[in-house]
Short mmCIF file of C-alpha atoms in Angstrom, two decimals:
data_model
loop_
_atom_site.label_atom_id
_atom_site.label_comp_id
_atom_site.label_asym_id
_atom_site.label_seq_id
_atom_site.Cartn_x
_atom_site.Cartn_y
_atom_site.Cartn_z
CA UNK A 30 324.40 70.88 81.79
CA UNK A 31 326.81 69.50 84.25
CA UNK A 32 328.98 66.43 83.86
CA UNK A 33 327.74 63.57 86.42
CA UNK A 34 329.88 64.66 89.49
CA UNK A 35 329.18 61.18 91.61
CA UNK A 36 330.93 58.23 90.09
CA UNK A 37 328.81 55.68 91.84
CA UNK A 38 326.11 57.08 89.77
CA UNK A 39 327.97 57.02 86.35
CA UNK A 40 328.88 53.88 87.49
CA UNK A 41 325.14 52.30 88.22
CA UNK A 42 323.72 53.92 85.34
CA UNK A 43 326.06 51.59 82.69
CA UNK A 44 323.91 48.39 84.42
CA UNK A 45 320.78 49.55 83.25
CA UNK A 46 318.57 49.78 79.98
CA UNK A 47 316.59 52.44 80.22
CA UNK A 48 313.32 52.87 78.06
CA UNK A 49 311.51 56.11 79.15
CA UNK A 50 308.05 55.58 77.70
CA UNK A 51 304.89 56.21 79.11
CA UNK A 52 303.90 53.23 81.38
CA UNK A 53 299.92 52.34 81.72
CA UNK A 54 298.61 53.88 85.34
CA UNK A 55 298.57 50.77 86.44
CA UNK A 56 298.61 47.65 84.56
CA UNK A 57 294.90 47.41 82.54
CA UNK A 58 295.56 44.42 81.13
CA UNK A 59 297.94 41.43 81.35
CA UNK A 60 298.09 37.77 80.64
CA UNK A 61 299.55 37.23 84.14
CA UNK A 62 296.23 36.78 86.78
CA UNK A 63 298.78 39.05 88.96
CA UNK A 64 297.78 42.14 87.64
CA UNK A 65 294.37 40.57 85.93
CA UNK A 66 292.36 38.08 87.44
CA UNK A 67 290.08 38.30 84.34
CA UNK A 68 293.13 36.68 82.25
CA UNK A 69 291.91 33.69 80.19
CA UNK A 70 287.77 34.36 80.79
CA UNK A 71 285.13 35.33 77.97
CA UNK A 72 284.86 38.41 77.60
CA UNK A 73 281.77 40.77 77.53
CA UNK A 74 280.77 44.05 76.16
CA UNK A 75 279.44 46.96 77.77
CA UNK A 76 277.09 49.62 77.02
CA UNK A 77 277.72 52.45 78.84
CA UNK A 78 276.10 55.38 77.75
CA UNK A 79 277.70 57.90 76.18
CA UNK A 80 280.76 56.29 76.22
CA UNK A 81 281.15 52.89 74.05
CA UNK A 82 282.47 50.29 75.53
CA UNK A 83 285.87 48.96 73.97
CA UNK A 84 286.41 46.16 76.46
CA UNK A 85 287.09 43.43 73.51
CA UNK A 86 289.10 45.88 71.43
CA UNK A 87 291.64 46.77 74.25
CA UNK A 88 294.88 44.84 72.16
CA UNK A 89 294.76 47.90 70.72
CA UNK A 90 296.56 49.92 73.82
CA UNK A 91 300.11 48.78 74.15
CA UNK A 92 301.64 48.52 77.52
CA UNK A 93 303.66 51.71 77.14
CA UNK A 94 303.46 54.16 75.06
CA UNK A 95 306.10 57.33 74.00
CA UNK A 96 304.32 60.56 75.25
CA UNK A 97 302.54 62.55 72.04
CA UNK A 98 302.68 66.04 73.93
CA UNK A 99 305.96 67.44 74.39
CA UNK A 100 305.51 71.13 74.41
CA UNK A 101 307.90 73.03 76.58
CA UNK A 102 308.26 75.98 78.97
CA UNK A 103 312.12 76.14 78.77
CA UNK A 104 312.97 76.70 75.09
CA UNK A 105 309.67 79.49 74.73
CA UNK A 106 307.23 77.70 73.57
CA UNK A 107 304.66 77.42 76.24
CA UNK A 108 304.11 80.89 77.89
CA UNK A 109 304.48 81.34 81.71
CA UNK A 110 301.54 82.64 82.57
CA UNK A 111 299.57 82.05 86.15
CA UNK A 112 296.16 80.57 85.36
CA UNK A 113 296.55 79.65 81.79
CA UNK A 114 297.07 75.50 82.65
CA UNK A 115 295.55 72.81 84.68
CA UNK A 116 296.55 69.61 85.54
CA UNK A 117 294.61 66.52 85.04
CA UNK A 118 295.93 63.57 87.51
CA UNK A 119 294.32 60.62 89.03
CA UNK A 120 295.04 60.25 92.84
CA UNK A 121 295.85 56.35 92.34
CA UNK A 122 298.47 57.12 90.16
CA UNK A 123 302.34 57.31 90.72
CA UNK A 124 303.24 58.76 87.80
CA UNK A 125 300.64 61.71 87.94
CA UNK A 126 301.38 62.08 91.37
CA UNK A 127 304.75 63.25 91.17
CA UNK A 128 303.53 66.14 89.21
CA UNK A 129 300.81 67.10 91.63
CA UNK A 130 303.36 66.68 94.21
CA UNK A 131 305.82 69.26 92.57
CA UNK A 132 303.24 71.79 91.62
CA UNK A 133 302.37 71.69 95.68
CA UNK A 134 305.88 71.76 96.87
CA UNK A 135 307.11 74.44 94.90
CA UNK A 136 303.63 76.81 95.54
CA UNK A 137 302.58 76.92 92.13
CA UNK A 138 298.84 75.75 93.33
CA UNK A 139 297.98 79.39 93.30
CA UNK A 140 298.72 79.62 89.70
CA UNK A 141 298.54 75.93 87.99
CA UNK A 142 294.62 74.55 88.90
CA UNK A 143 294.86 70.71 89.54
CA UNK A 144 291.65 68.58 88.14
CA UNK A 145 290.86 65.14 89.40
CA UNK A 146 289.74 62.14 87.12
CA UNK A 147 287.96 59.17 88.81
CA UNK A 148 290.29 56.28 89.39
CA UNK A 149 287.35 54.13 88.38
CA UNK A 150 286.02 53.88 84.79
CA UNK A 151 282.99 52.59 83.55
CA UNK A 152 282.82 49.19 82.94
CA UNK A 153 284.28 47.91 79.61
CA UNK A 154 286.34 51.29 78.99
CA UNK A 155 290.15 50.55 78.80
CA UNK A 156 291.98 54.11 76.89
CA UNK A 157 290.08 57.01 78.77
CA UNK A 158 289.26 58.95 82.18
CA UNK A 159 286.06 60.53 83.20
CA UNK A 160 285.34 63.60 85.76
CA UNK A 161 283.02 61.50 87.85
CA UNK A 162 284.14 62.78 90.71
CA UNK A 163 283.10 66.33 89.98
CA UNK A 164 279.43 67.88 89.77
CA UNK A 165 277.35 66.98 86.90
CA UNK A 166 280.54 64.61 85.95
CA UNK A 167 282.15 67.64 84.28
CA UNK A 168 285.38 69.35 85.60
CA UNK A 169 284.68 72.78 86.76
CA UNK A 170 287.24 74.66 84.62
CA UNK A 171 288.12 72.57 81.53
CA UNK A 172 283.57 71.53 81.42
CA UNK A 173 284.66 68.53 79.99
CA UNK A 174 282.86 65.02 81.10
CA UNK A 175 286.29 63.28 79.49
CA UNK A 176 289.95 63.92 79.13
CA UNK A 177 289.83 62.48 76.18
CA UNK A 178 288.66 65.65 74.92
CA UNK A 179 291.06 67.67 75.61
CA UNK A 180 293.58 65.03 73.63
CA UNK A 181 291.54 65.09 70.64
CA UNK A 182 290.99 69.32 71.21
CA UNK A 183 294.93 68.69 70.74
CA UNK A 184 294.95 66.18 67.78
CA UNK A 185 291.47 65.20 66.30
CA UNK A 186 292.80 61.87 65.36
CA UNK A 187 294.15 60.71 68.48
CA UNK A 188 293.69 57.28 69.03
CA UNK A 189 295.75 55.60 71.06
CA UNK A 190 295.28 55.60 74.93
CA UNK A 191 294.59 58.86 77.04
CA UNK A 192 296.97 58.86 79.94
CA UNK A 193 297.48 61.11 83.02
CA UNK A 194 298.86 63.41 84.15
CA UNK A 195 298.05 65.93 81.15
CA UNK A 196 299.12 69.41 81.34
CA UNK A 197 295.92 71.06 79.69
CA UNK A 198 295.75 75.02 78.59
CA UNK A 199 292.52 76.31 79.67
CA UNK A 200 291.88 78.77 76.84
CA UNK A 201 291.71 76.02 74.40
CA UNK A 202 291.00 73.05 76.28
CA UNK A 203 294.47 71.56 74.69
CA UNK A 204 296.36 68.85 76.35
CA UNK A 205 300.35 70.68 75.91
CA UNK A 206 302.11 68.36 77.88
CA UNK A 207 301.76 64.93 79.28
CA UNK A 208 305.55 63.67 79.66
CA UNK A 209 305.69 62.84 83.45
CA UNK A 210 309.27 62.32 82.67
CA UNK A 211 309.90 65.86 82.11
CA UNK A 212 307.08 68.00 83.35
CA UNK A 213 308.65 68.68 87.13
CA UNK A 214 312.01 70.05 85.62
CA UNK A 215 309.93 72.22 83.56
CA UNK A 216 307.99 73.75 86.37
CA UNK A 217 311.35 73.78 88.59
CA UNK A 218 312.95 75.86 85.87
CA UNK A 219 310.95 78.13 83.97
CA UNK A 220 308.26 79.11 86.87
CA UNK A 221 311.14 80.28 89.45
CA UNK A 222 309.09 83.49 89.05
CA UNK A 223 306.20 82.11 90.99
CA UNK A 224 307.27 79.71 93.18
CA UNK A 225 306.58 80.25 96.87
CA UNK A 226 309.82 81.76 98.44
CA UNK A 227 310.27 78.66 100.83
CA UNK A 228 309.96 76.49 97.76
CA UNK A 229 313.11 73.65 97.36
CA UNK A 230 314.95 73.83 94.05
CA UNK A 231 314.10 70.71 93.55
CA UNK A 232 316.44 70.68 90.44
CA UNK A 233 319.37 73.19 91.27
CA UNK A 234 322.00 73.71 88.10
CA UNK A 235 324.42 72.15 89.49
CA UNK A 236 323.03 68.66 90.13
CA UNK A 237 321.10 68.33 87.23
CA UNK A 238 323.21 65.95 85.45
CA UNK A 239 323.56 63.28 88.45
CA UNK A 240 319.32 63.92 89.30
CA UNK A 241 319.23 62.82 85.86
CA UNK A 242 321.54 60.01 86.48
CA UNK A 243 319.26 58.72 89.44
CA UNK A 244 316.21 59.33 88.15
CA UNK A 245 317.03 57.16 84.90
CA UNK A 246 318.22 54.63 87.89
CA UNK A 247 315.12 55.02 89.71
CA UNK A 248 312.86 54.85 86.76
CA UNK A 249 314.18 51.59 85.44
CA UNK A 250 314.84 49.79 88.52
CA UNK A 251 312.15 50.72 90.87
CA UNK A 252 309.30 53.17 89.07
CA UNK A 253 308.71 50.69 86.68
CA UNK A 254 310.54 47.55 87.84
CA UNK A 255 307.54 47.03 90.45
CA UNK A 256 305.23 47.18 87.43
CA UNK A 257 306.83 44.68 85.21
CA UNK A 258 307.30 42.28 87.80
CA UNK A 259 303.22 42.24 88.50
CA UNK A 260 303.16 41.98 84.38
CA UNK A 261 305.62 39.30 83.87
CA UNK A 262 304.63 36.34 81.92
CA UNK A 263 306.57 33.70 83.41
CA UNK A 264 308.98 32.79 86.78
CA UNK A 265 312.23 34.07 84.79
CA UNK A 266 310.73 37.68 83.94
CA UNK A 267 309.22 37.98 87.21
CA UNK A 268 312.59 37.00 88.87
CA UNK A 269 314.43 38.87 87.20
CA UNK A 270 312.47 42.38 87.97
CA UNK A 271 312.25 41.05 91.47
CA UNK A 272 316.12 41.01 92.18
CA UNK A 273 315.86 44.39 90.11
CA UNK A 274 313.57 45.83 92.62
CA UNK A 275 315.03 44.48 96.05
CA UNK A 276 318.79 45.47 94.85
CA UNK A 277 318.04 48.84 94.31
CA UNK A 278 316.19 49.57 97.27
CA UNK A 279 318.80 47.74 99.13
CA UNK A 280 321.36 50.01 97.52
CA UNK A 281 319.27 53.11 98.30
CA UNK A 282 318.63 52.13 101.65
CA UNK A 283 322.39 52.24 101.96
CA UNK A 284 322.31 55.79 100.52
CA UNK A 285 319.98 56.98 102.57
CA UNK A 286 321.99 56.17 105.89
CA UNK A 287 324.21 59.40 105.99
CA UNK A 288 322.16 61.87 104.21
CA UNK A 289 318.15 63.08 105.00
CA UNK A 290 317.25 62.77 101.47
CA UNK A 291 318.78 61.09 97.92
CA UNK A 292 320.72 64.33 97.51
CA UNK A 293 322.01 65.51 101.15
CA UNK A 294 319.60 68.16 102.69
CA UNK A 295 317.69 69.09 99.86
CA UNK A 296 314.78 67.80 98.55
CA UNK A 297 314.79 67.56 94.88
CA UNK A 298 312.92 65.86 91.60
CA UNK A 299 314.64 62.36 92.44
CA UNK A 300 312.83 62.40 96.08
CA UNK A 301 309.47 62.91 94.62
CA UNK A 302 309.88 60.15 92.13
CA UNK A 303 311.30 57.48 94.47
CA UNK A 304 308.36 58.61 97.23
CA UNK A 305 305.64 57.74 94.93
CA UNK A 306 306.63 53.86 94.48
CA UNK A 307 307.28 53.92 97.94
CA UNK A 308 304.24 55.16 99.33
CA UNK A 309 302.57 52.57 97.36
CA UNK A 310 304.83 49.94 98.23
CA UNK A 311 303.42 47.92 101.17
CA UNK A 312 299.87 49.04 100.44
CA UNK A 313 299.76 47.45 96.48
CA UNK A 314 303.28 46.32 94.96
CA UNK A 315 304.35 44.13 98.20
CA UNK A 316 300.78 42.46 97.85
CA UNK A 317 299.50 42.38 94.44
CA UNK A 318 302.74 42.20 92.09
CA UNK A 319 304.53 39.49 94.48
CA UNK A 320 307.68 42.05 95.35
CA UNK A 321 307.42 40.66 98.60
CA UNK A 322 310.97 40.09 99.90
CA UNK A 323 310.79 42.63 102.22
CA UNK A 324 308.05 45.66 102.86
CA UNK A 325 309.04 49.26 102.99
CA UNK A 326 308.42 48.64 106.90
CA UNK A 327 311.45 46.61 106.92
CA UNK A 328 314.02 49.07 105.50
CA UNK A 329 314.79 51.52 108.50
CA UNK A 330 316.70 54.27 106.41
CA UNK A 331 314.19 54.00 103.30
CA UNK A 332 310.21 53.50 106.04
CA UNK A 333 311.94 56.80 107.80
CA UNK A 334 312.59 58.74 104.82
CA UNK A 335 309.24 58.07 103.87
CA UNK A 336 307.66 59.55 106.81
CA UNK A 337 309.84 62.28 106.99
CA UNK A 338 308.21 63.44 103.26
CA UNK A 339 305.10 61.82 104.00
CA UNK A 340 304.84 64.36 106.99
CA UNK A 341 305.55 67.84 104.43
CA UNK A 342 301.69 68.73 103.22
CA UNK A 343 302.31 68.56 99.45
CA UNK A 344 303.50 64.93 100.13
CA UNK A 345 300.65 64.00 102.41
CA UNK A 346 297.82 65.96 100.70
CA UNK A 347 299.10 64.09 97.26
CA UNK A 348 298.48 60.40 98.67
CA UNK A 349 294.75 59.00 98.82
CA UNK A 350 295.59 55.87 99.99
CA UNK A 351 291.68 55.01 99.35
CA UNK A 352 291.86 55.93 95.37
CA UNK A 353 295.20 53.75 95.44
CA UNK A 354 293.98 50.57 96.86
CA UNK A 355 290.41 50.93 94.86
CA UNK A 356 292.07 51.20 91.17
CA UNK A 357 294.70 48.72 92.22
CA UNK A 358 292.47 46.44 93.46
CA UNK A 359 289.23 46.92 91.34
CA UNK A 360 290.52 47.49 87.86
CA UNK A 361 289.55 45.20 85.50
CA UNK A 362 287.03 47.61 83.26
CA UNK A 363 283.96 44.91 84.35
CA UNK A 364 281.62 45.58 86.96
CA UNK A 365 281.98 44.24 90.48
CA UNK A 366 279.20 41.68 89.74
CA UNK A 367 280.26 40.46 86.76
CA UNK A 368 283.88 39.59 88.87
CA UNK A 369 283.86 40.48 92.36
CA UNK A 370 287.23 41.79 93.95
CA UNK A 371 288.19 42.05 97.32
CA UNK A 372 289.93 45.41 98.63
CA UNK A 373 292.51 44.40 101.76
CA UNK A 374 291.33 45.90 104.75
CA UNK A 375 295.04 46.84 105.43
CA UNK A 376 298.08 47.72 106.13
CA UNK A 377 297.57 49.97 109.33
CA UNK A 378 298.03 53.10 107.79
CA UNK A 379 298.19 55.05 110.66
CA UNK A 380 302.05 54.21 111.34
CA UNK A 381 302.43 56.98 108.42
CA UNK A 382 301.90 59.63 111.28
CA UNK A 383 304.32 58.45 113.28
CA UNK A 384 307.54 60.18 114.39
CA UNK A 385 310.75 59.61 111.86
CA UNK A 386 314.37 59.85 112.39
CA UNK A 387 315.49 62.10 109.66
CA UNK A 388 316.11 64.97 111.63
CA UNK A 389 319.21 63.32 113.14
CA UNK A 390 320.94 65.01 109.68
CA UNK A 391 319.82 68.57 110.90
#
């Protein structure tokens, strides 16, 4: 591993506390009416049939969690073999999206299978995700109605919550992996073999050590800043993740004015982590979490760059802007008439397809 070549980034990454754990996809529940409008009502079970509703016992699920699979490609123990995993992501979710993004962008599609989990549970269930989505609610390769099962095909006393994205082996329905922190380097690295010749290395050898630097930047100050600010339990918190938020992407927007992307005229792991909080931005966090200084719209470096990755198909085909705003905006585990939400009708989202600058750095 290299030494941190950019001294900004050395310098920036002394500011920050970084806790990589894994943060819930998004907020379930919170004592702030910000991110649960449901905060300080009775509350009900549910029978849903066959799952068991666990509404009441949901203290249960912390807010973050460390990941419990952390089996590897890079150091032999996972085999490298084309059809052998899928990955099980929910379309609403940043931190699931990045890998689905990477798996895309680098052409492994034609050898990793993706699964998709509804972004919607039934009502009362807080620590799982079902394959509603699919025929006969059952995912095609895995035939599992839950991913739950493939945690507890992993460890038959898990019991804490089931989160995506999970890196499952389909020959024994095992979830291997699901550390969004480190699954993209993984991929980048140790399935060179079978990446699509076009493919970006998207973490070359000799930036490793400052995309690590950024993305510990990124994680901390934007990736989950936007999340603690809708979760914050009173003005100072929320401040204080608020300044975190709009200083970063103030300093990035800054970055972003001489070079296309974070790290000149490559895409790599940092851009697909930064896109996914972006793309999200003016649609959810500007709205719902009360980061609303500025919107993405409003940063002319930072809206561009957006576009500009927005308009590359694993980007684009990654982002269901309807999933986002439906979990964002519905999830509270209790039916919609028990508590009746109301999606927003906008932002215009058609200004995604419209022309960007970035190709002034060509």
């Amino acid at each position: 591993m290299t030494k941190i070549k950019e001294t900004v980034l050395a310098s920036e990454l002394t500011k920050i506390d970084v806790t990589e754990k894994l943060s819930a996809c998004p907020i379930d529940f919170s004592k702030s009416r910000v991110a649960n409008p449901r905060a300080d009502q009775k509350q009900k079970n549910y029978d849903n049939q066959p799952v068991k509703s666990n509404f009441n016992e949901r203290k249960k699920y912390e807010l973050s969690q460390a990941p419990q699979f952390n089996q590897l490609f890079t150091d032999g123990t996972l085999a490298v073999k084309p059809g052998k995993y899928r990955l099980i992501w929910s379309k609403h979710c940043p931190w699931a999206t990045r890998i689905a993004i990477a798996i895309d962008l680098l052409g492994l599609d034609e050898v990793i299978s993706k699964g998709v989990v509804d972004p919607l549970r039934p009502a009362g269930v807080v620590g799982d995700w079902f394959f509603t989505l699919d025929e006969n609610n059952e995912d095609p390769v895995l035939h599992i109605k839950a991913l739950s099962e493939s945690y507890l095909q992993a460890d038959p006393t898990y019991k804490i919550r089931t989160t995506v994205p999970a890196l499952v082996d389909v020959e024994t329905g095992k979830v291997i992996n699901n550390n969004y922190n480190t699954l993209i380097d993984e991929l980048a690295i140790a399935w060179k073999e079978y990446q699509a010749p076009q493919a970006p290395d998207v973490y070359p050898e000799d930036l490793q050590a400052d995309i690590d630097a950024l993305n510990k930047i990124l994680y901390t100050d934007i990736n989950a800043a936007v999340n603690e600010a809708g979760l914050a339990r009173s003005q100072a918190d929320y401040e204080k993740y608020y300044d975190r938020v709009f200083n970063r992407l103030d300093w990035l927007e800054e970055r972003l004015n001489n070079q296309r992307y974070l790290f000149g005229n490559q895409i790599t792991d940092s851009d697909i982590r930064l896109f996914v909080t972006l793309v999200r931005f003016d649609t959810v966090f500007y709205q719902k979490y009360y980061v609303n200084k500025k919107r993405l719209v409003d940063y002319p470096n930072l809206w561009n760059y957006a576009k500009d990755l927005y308009s590359l198909p694993a980007f684009k085909n990654n982002t269901d802007f309807d999933a986002i705003k439906k979990r964002f905006y519905q999830v509270d585990h209790t039916p919609i008439s028990d508590l009746k939400r109301i999606i927003p009708k906008g932002p215009d989202l058609s200004i995604w397809e419209e022309p960007n600058d970035r190709n002034r750095f060509e």
